[in-house]
């Protein structure tokens, strides 16, 4: 039995979980999320818990059992608390600002970059060097944060670029200057 999959997912107050024809829909104060279940995985709402079961002990079914239990738990947490990722801009002249619902970034290129967030994602720039990506869908929040980071990933020599808050950038030593009096 999957150690993660066998644990029932508690449903907090104010969250509604519906299971219809292989699809599960979770709605709460922060929005609604849904996903399509694998045909070999069964989901049932029993009282104030969601129980995930599988058809057999085939390796694929064991993997899917834990995966779908974790996805359901993430959906429930997303519609109650939400998720957020924080990014930091490091470098002289690197800055971010919100223009309406659009994020405008100056990242050392000859032009500024305009980034529009997909539906369900909220972007904020509390300071010029910080960006906060938040939303109820954990996968989408991570994807948007990764896309913003990919616009100028941190480089290993000076550490300039966009990095996650608290991310450690492994630094390299640059080239050393030539010594005087060579041949």
PDB file of C-alpha atoms in Angstrom:
ATOM      1  CA  UNK A   1       0.000   0.000   0.000  1.00  0.00           C
ATOM      2  CA  UNK A   2       1.252   3.457  -0.822  1.00  0.00           C
ATOM      3  CA  UNK A   3       2.222   5.285   2.361  1.00  0.00           C
ATOM      4  CA  UNK A   4       0.951   8.581   0.948  1.00  0.00           C
ATOM      5  CA  UNK A   5      -2.002   7.172  -0.997  1.00  0.00           C
ATOM      6  CA  UNK A   6      -3.558   5.306   1.929  1.00  0.00           C
ATOM      7  CA  UNK A   7      -3.932   8.463   4.046  1.00  0.00           C
ATOM      8  CA  UNK A   8      -7.373  10.046   3.665  1.00  0.00           C
ATOM      9  CA  UNK A   9      -7.434  13.755   2.785  1.00  0.00           C
ATOM     10  CA  UNK A  10      -9.405  15.793   5.334  1.00  0.00           C
ATOM     11  CA  UNK A  11     -11.916  18.278   3.926  1.00  0.00           C
ATOM     12  CA  UNK A  12     -11.861  21.563   5.899  1.00  0.00           C
ATOM     13  CA  UNK A  13     -14.997  23.610   6.556  1.00  0.00           C
ATOM     14  CA  UNK A  14     -16.066  25.732   3.592  1.00  0.00           C
ATOM     15  CA  UNK A  15     -14.616  23.374   0.955  1.00  0.00           C
ATOM     16  CA  UNK A  16     -16.861  21.431  -1.398  1.00  0.00           C
ATOM     17  CA  UNK A  17     -15.564  18.289  -3.165  1.00  0.00           C
ATOM     18  CA  UNK A  18     -17.496  16.691  -6.038  1.00  0.00           C
ATOM     19  CA  UNK A  19     -16.620  13.479  -7.894  1.00  0.00           C
ATOM     20  CA  UNK A  20     -18.312  12.956 -11.289  1.00  0.00           C
ATOM     21  CA  UNK A  21     -17.433  10.385 -13.980  1.00  0.00           C
ATOM     22  CA  UNK A  22     -13.700  10.231 -13.289  1.00  0.00           C
ATOM     23  CA  UNK A  23     -13.296  13.943 -12.611  1.00  0.00           C
ATOM     24  CA  UNK A  24     -12.914  15.685  -9.279  1.00  0.00           C
ATOM     25  CA  UNK A  25     -13.838  19.305  -8.584  1.00  0.00           C
ATOM     26  CA  UNK A  26     -12.785  21.177  -5.449  1.00  0.00           C
ATOM     27  CA  UNK A  27     -14.207  24.616  -4.664  1.00  0.00           C
ATOM     28  CA  UNK A  28     -13.511  26.945  -1.764  1.00  0.00           C
ATOM     29  CA  UNK A  29     -12.977  30.582  -0.816  1.00  0.00           C
ATOM     30  CA  UNK A  30      -9.983  31.090  -3.165  1.00  0.00           C
ATOM     31  CA  UNK A  31     -11.658  29.589  -6.251  1.00  0.00           C
ATOM     32  CA  UNK A  32     -12.367  26.233  -7.857  1.00  0.00           C
ATOM     33  CA  UNK A  33      -9.990  23.613  -9.250  1.00  0.00           C
ATOM     34  CA  UNK A  34     -10.654  20.398 -11.117  1.00  0.00           C
ATOM     35  CA  UNK A  35      -8.703  17.483 -12.536  1.00  0.00           C
ATOM     36  CA  UNK A  36      -9.441  14.305 -14.473  1.00  0.00           C
ATOM     37  CA  UNK A  37      -8.633  11.103 -12.630  1.00  0.00           C
ATOM     38  CA  UNK A  38      -6.890   8.068 -14.124  1.00  0.00           C
ATOM     39  CA  UNK A  39      -9.437   5.311 -14.874  1.00  0.00           C
ATOM     40  CA  UNK A  40      -7.648   2.833 -12.559  1.00  0.00           C
ATOM     41  CA  UNK A  41      -7.815   5.181  -9.547  1.00  0.00           C
ATOM     42  CA  UNK A  42     -11.054   5.534  -7.574  1.00  0.00           C
ATOM     43  CA  UNK A  43     -11.922   8.570  -5.473  1.00  0.00           C
ATOM     44  CA  UNK A  44     -14.736   8.636  -2.917  1.00  0.00           C
ATOM     45  CA  UNK A  45     -15.931  11.268  -0.471  1.00  0.00           C
ATOM     46  CA  UNK A  46     -16.657   9.601   2.891  1.00  0.00           C
ATOM     47  CA  UNK A  47     -17.933  12.046   5.480  1.00  0.00           C
ATOM     48  CA  UNK A  48     -15.342  14.804   5.905  1.00  0.00           C
ATOM     49  CA  UNK A  49     -12.573  12.920   4.058  1.00  0.00           C
ATOM     50  CA  UNK A  50     -11.551  12.057   0.513  1.00  0.00           C
ATOM     51  CA  UNK A  51     -10.373   8.458   0.130  1.00  0.00           C
ATOM     52  CA  UNK A  52      -8.248   7.375  -2.851  1.00  0.00           C
ATOM     53  CA  UNK A  53      -8.032   3.682  -3.822  1.00  0.00           C
ATOM     54  CA  UNK A  54      -6.457   1.722  -6.681  1.00  0.00           C
ATOM     55  CA  UNK A  55      -7.429  -1.386  -8.641  1.00  0.00           C
ATOM     56  CA  UNK A  56      -4.303  -3.503  -8.181  1.00  0.00           C
ATOM     57  CA  UNK A  57      -0.710  -3.570  -6.935  1.00  0.00           C
ATOM     58  CA  UNK A  58       0.829  -3.026 -10.370  1.00  0.00           C
ATOM     59  CA  UNK A  59       3.784  -0.623 -10.160  1.00  0.00           C
ATOM     60  CA  UNK A  60       2.011   2.011 -12.284  1.00  0.00           C
ATOM     61  CA  UNK A  61      -1.106   1.881 -10.093  1.00  0.00           C
ATOM     62  CA  UNK A  62       0.975   2.231  -6.917  1.00  0.00           C
ATOM     63  CA  UNK A  63       2.660   5.344  -8.348  1.00  0.00           C
ATOM     64  CA  UNK A  64      -0.648   6.872  -9.490  1.00  0.00           C
ATOM     65  CA  UNK A  65      -2.228   6.154  -6.094  1.00  0.00           C
ATOM     66  CA  UNK A  66       0.167   8.458  -4.231  1.00  0.00           C
ATOM     67  CA  UNK A  67       0.220  11.005  -7.076  1.00  0.00           C
ATOM     68  CA  UNK A  68      -3.535  11.562  -7.178  1.00  0.00           C
ATOM     69  CA  UNK A  69      -3.822  11.674  -3.392  1.00  0.00           C
ATOM     70  CA  UNK A  70      -1.145  14.410  -3.355  1.00  0.00           C
ATOM     71  CA  UNK A  71      -2.857  16.298  -6.207  1.00  0.00           C
ATOM     72  CA  UNK A  72      -6.184  16.266  -4.343  1.00  0.00           C
ATOM     73  CA  UNK A  73      -4.498  17.455  -1.123  1.00  0.00           C
ATOM     74  CA  UNK A  74      -2.792  20.276  -3.080  1.00  0.00           C
ATOM     75  CA  UNK A  75      -6.110  21.296  -4.649  1.00  0.00           C
ATOM     76  CA  UNK A  76      -7.800  21.457  -1.233  1.00  0.00           C
ATOM     77  CA  UNK A  77      -4.939  23.511   0.232  1.00  0.00           C
ATOM     78  CA  UNK A  78      -4.981  25.779  -2.842  1.00  0.00           C
ATOM     79  CA  UNK A  79      -8.678  26.693  -2.546  1.00  0.00           C
ATOM     80  CA  UNK A  80      -8.336  27.386   1.195  1.00  0.00           C
ATOM     81  CA  UNK A  81      -4.891  28.981   1.691  1.00  0.00           C
ATOM     82  CA  UNK A  82      -3.421  29.429  -1.789  1.00  0.00           C
ATOM     83  CA  UNK A  83       0.204  29.205  -2.911  1.00  0.00           C
ATOM     84  CA  UNK A  84       2.864  31.812  -3.540  1.00  0.00           C
ATOM     85  CA  UNK A  85       6.441  31.992  -4.800  1.00  0.00           C
ATOM     86  CA  UNK A  86       8.752  34.935  -4.268  1.00  0.00           C
ATOM     87  CA  UNK A  87      11.437  35.982  -6.727  1.00  0.00           C
ATOM     88  CA  UNK A  88      14.344  38.395  -6.265  1.00  0.00           C
ATOM     89  CA  UNK A  89      16.075  40.478  -8.959  1.00  0.00           C
ATOM     90  CA  UNK A  90      19.818  40.814  -8.430  1.00  0.00           C
ATOM     91  CA  UNK A  91      21.851  43.187 -10.601  1.00  0.00           C
ATOM     92  CA  UNK A  92      22.439  46.873 -11.228  1.00  0.00           C
ATOM     93  CA  UNK A  93      19.469  48.318 -13.121  1.00  0.00           C
ATOM     94  CA  UNK A  94      17.348  45.177 -12.819  1.00  0.00           C
ATOM     95  CA  UNK A  95      13.869  46.144 -11.682  1.00  0.00           C
ATOM     96  CA  UNK A  96      10.224  45.122 -11.875  1.00  0.00           C
ATOM     97  CA  UNK A  97       7.051  47.172 -11.711  1.00  0.00           C
ATOM     98  CA  UNK A  98       3.365  46.556 -12.202  1.00  0.00           C
ATOM     99  CA  UNK A  99       1.589  48.490 -14.971  1.00  0.00           C
ATOM    100  CA  UNK A 100      -2.036  47.600 -14.346  1.00  0.00           C
ATOM    101  CA  UNK A 101      -2.189  43.800 -14.480  1.00  0.00           C
ATOM    102  CA  UNK A 102       1.018  43.533 -16.514  1.00  0.00           C
ATOM    103  CA  UNK A 103       4.500  43.025 -15.059  1.00  0.00           C
ATOM    104  CA  UNK A 104       7.168  45.147 -16.738  1.00  0.00           C
ATOM    105  CA  UNK A 105      10.760  43.989 -16.264  1.00  0.00           C
ATOM    106  CA  UNK A 106      14.058  45.776 -16.970  1.00  0.00           C
ATOM    107  CA  UNK A 107      16.661  43.005 -17.074  1.00  0.00           C
ATOM    108  CA  UNK A 108      19.647  44.537 -18.830  1.00  0.00           C
ATOM    109  CA  UNK A 109      18.384  43.926 -22.348  1.00  0.00           C
ATOM    110  CA  UNK A 110      17.962  46.761 -24.868  1.00  0.00           C
ATOM    111  CA  UNK A 111      14.208  46.624 -24.302  1.00  0.00           C
ATOM    112  CA  UNK A 112      11.906  46.071 -21.345  1.00  0.00           C
ATOM    113  CA  UNK A 113      10.028  42.784 -21.066  1.00  0.00           C
ATOM    114  CA  UNK A 114       6.242  42.754 -20.601  1.00  0.00           C
ATOM    115  CA  UNK A 115       4.859  39.671 -18.827  1.00  0.00           C
ATOM    116  CA  UNK A 116       1.130  38.950 -18.678  1.00  0.00           C
ATOM    117  CA  UNK A 117      -0.034  36.473 -16.047  1.00  0.00           C
ATOM    118  CA  UNK A 118      -2.496  33.729 -17.024  1.00  0.00           C
ATOM    119  CA  UNK A 119      -5.967  33.586 -15.471  1.00  0.00           C
ATOM    120  CA  UNK A 120      -5.915  32.553 -11.821  1.00  0.00           C
ATOM    121  CA  UNK A 121      -2.456  34.009 -11.134  1.00  0.00           C
ATOM    122  CA  UNK A 122      -1.825  37.269  -9.303  1.00  0.00           C
ATOM    123  CA  UNK A 123       1.492  39.074  -9.773  1.00  0.00           C
ATOM    124  CA  UNK A 124       2.765  41.709  -7.353  1.00  0.00           C
ATOM    125  CA  UNK A 125       5.931  43.808  -7.226  1.00  0.00           C
ATOM    126  CA  UNK A 126       6.116  45.128  -3.644  1.00  0.00           C
ATOM    127  CA  UNK A 127       9.571  46.608  -4.319  1.00  0.00           C
ATOM    128  CA  UNK A 128      11.589  47.107  -7.492  1.00  0.00           C
ATOM    129  CA  UNK A 129      13.655  43.995  -6.815  1.00  0.00           C
ATOM    130  CA  UNK A 130      10.965  41.600  -5.551  1.00  0.00           C
ATOM    131  CA  UNK A 131       8.163  39.771  -7.360  1.00  0.00           C
ATOM    132  CA  UNK A 132       5.420  37.668  -5.747  1.00  0.00           C
ATOM    133  CA  UNK A 133       3.483  35.101  -7.792  1.00  0.00           C
ATOM    134  CA  UNK A 134       0.352  33.792  -6.052  1.00  0.00           C
ATOM    135  CA  UNK A 135      -2.705  31.715  -6.904  1.00  0.00           C
ATOM    136  CA  UNK A 136      -4.730  28.653  -5.942  1.00  0.00           C
ATOM    137  CA  UNK A 137      -3.212  26.207  -8.474  1.00  0.00           C
ATOM    138  CA  UNK A 138       0.174  24.985  -7.169  1.00  0.00           C
ATOM    139  CA  UNK A 139       1.360  23.756 -10.576  1.00  0.00           C
ATOM    140  CA  UNK A 140       0.455  26.995 -12.342  1.00  0.00           C
ATOM    141  CA  UNK A 141       2.118  29.166  -9.664  1.00  0.00           C
ATOM    142  CA  UNK A 142       5.345  27.155 -10.033  1.00  0.00           C
ATOM    143  CA  UNK A 143       5.175  27.302 -13.827  1.00  0.00           C
ATOM    144  CA  UNK A 144       4.703  31.091 -13.948  1.00  0.00           C
ATOM    145  CA  UNK A 145       7.522  31.622 -11.423  1.00  0.00           C
ATOM    146  CA  UNK A 146       9.806  29.395 -13.511  1.00  0.00           C
ATOM    147  CA  UNK A 147       8.918  31.301 -16.707  1.00  0.00           C
ATOM    148  CA  UNK A 148       9.740  34.634 -15.065  1.00  0.00           C
ATOM    149  CA  UNK A 149      13.018  33.207 -13.731  1.00  0.00           C
ATOM    150  CA  UNK A 150      13.923  31.884 -17.194  1.00  0.00           C
ATOM    151  CA  UNK A 151      13.855  35.433 -18.612  1.00  0.00           C
ATOM    152  CA  UNK A 152      17.240  36.059 -16.916  1.00  0.00           C
ATOM    153  CA  UNK A 153      18.470  33.061 -14.877  1.00  0.00           C
ATOM    154  CA  UNK A 154      21.183  33.796 -12.301  1.00  0.00           C
ATOM    155  CA  UNK A 155      24.700  33.551 -13.653  1.00  0.00           C
ATOM    156  CA  UNK A 156      27.496  31.956 -11.595  1.00  0.00           C
ATOM    157  CA  UNK A 157      30.135  34.734 -11.743  1.00  0.00           C
ATOM    158  CA  UNK A 158      28.410  37.785 -10.255  1.00  0.00           C
ATOM    159  CA  UNK A 159      25.087  36.183  -9.288  1.00  0.00           C
ATOM    160  CA  UNK A 160      23.093  38.592 -11.472  1.00  0.00           C
ATOM    161  CA  UNK A 161      19.629  37.531 -12.629  1.00  0.00           C
ATOM    162  CA  UNK A 162      16.250  36.455 -11.267  1.00  0.00           C
ATOM    163  CA  UNK A 163      16.338  33.906  -8.453  1.00  0.00           C
ATOM    164  CA  UNK A 164      13.879  32.359  -6.039  1.00  0.00           C
ATOM    165  CA  UNK A 165      13.848  33.837  -2.547  1.00  0.00           C
ATOM    166  CA  UNK A 166      16.403  31.971  -0.455  1.00  0.00           C
ATOM    167  CA  UNK A 167      17.930  30.174  -3.470  1.00  0.00           C
ATOM    168  CA  UNK A 168      21.671  29.626  -3.197  1.00  0.00           C
ATOM    169  CA  UNK A 169      23.637  30.439  -6.335  1.00  0.00           C
ATOM    170  CA  UNK A 170      26.868  28.478  -6.579  1.00  0.00           C
ATOM    171  CA  UNK A 171      29.555  30.990  -7.487  1.00  0.00           C
ATOM    172  CA  UNK A 172      32.601  30.466  -9.704  1.00  0.00           C
ATOM    173  CA  UNK A 173      35.902  32.273  -9.557  1.00  0.00           C
ATOM    174  CA  UNK A 174      36.508  34.394 -12.624  1.00  0.00           C
ATOM    175  CA  UNK A 175      39.640  34.449 -14.713  1.00  0.00           C
ATOM    176  CA  UNK A 176      42.712  35.642 -12.863  1.00  0.00           C
ATOM    177  CA  UNK A 177      44.714  38.576 -14.187  1.00  0.00           C
ATOM    178  CA  UNK A 178      47.942  37.801 -16.041  1.00  0.00           C
ATOM    179  CA  UNK A 179      51.037  38.160 -13.912  1.00  0.00           C
ATOM    180  CA  UNK A 180      53.596  40.866 -14.779  1.00  0.00           C
ATOM    181  CA  UNK A 181      56.838  39.751 -16.410  1.00  0.00           C
ATOM    182  CA  UNK A 182      55.631  36.787 -18.414  1.00  0.00           C
ATOM    183  CA  UNK A 183      57.948  35.763 -21.237  1.00  0.00           C
TER     184      UNK A 183
END
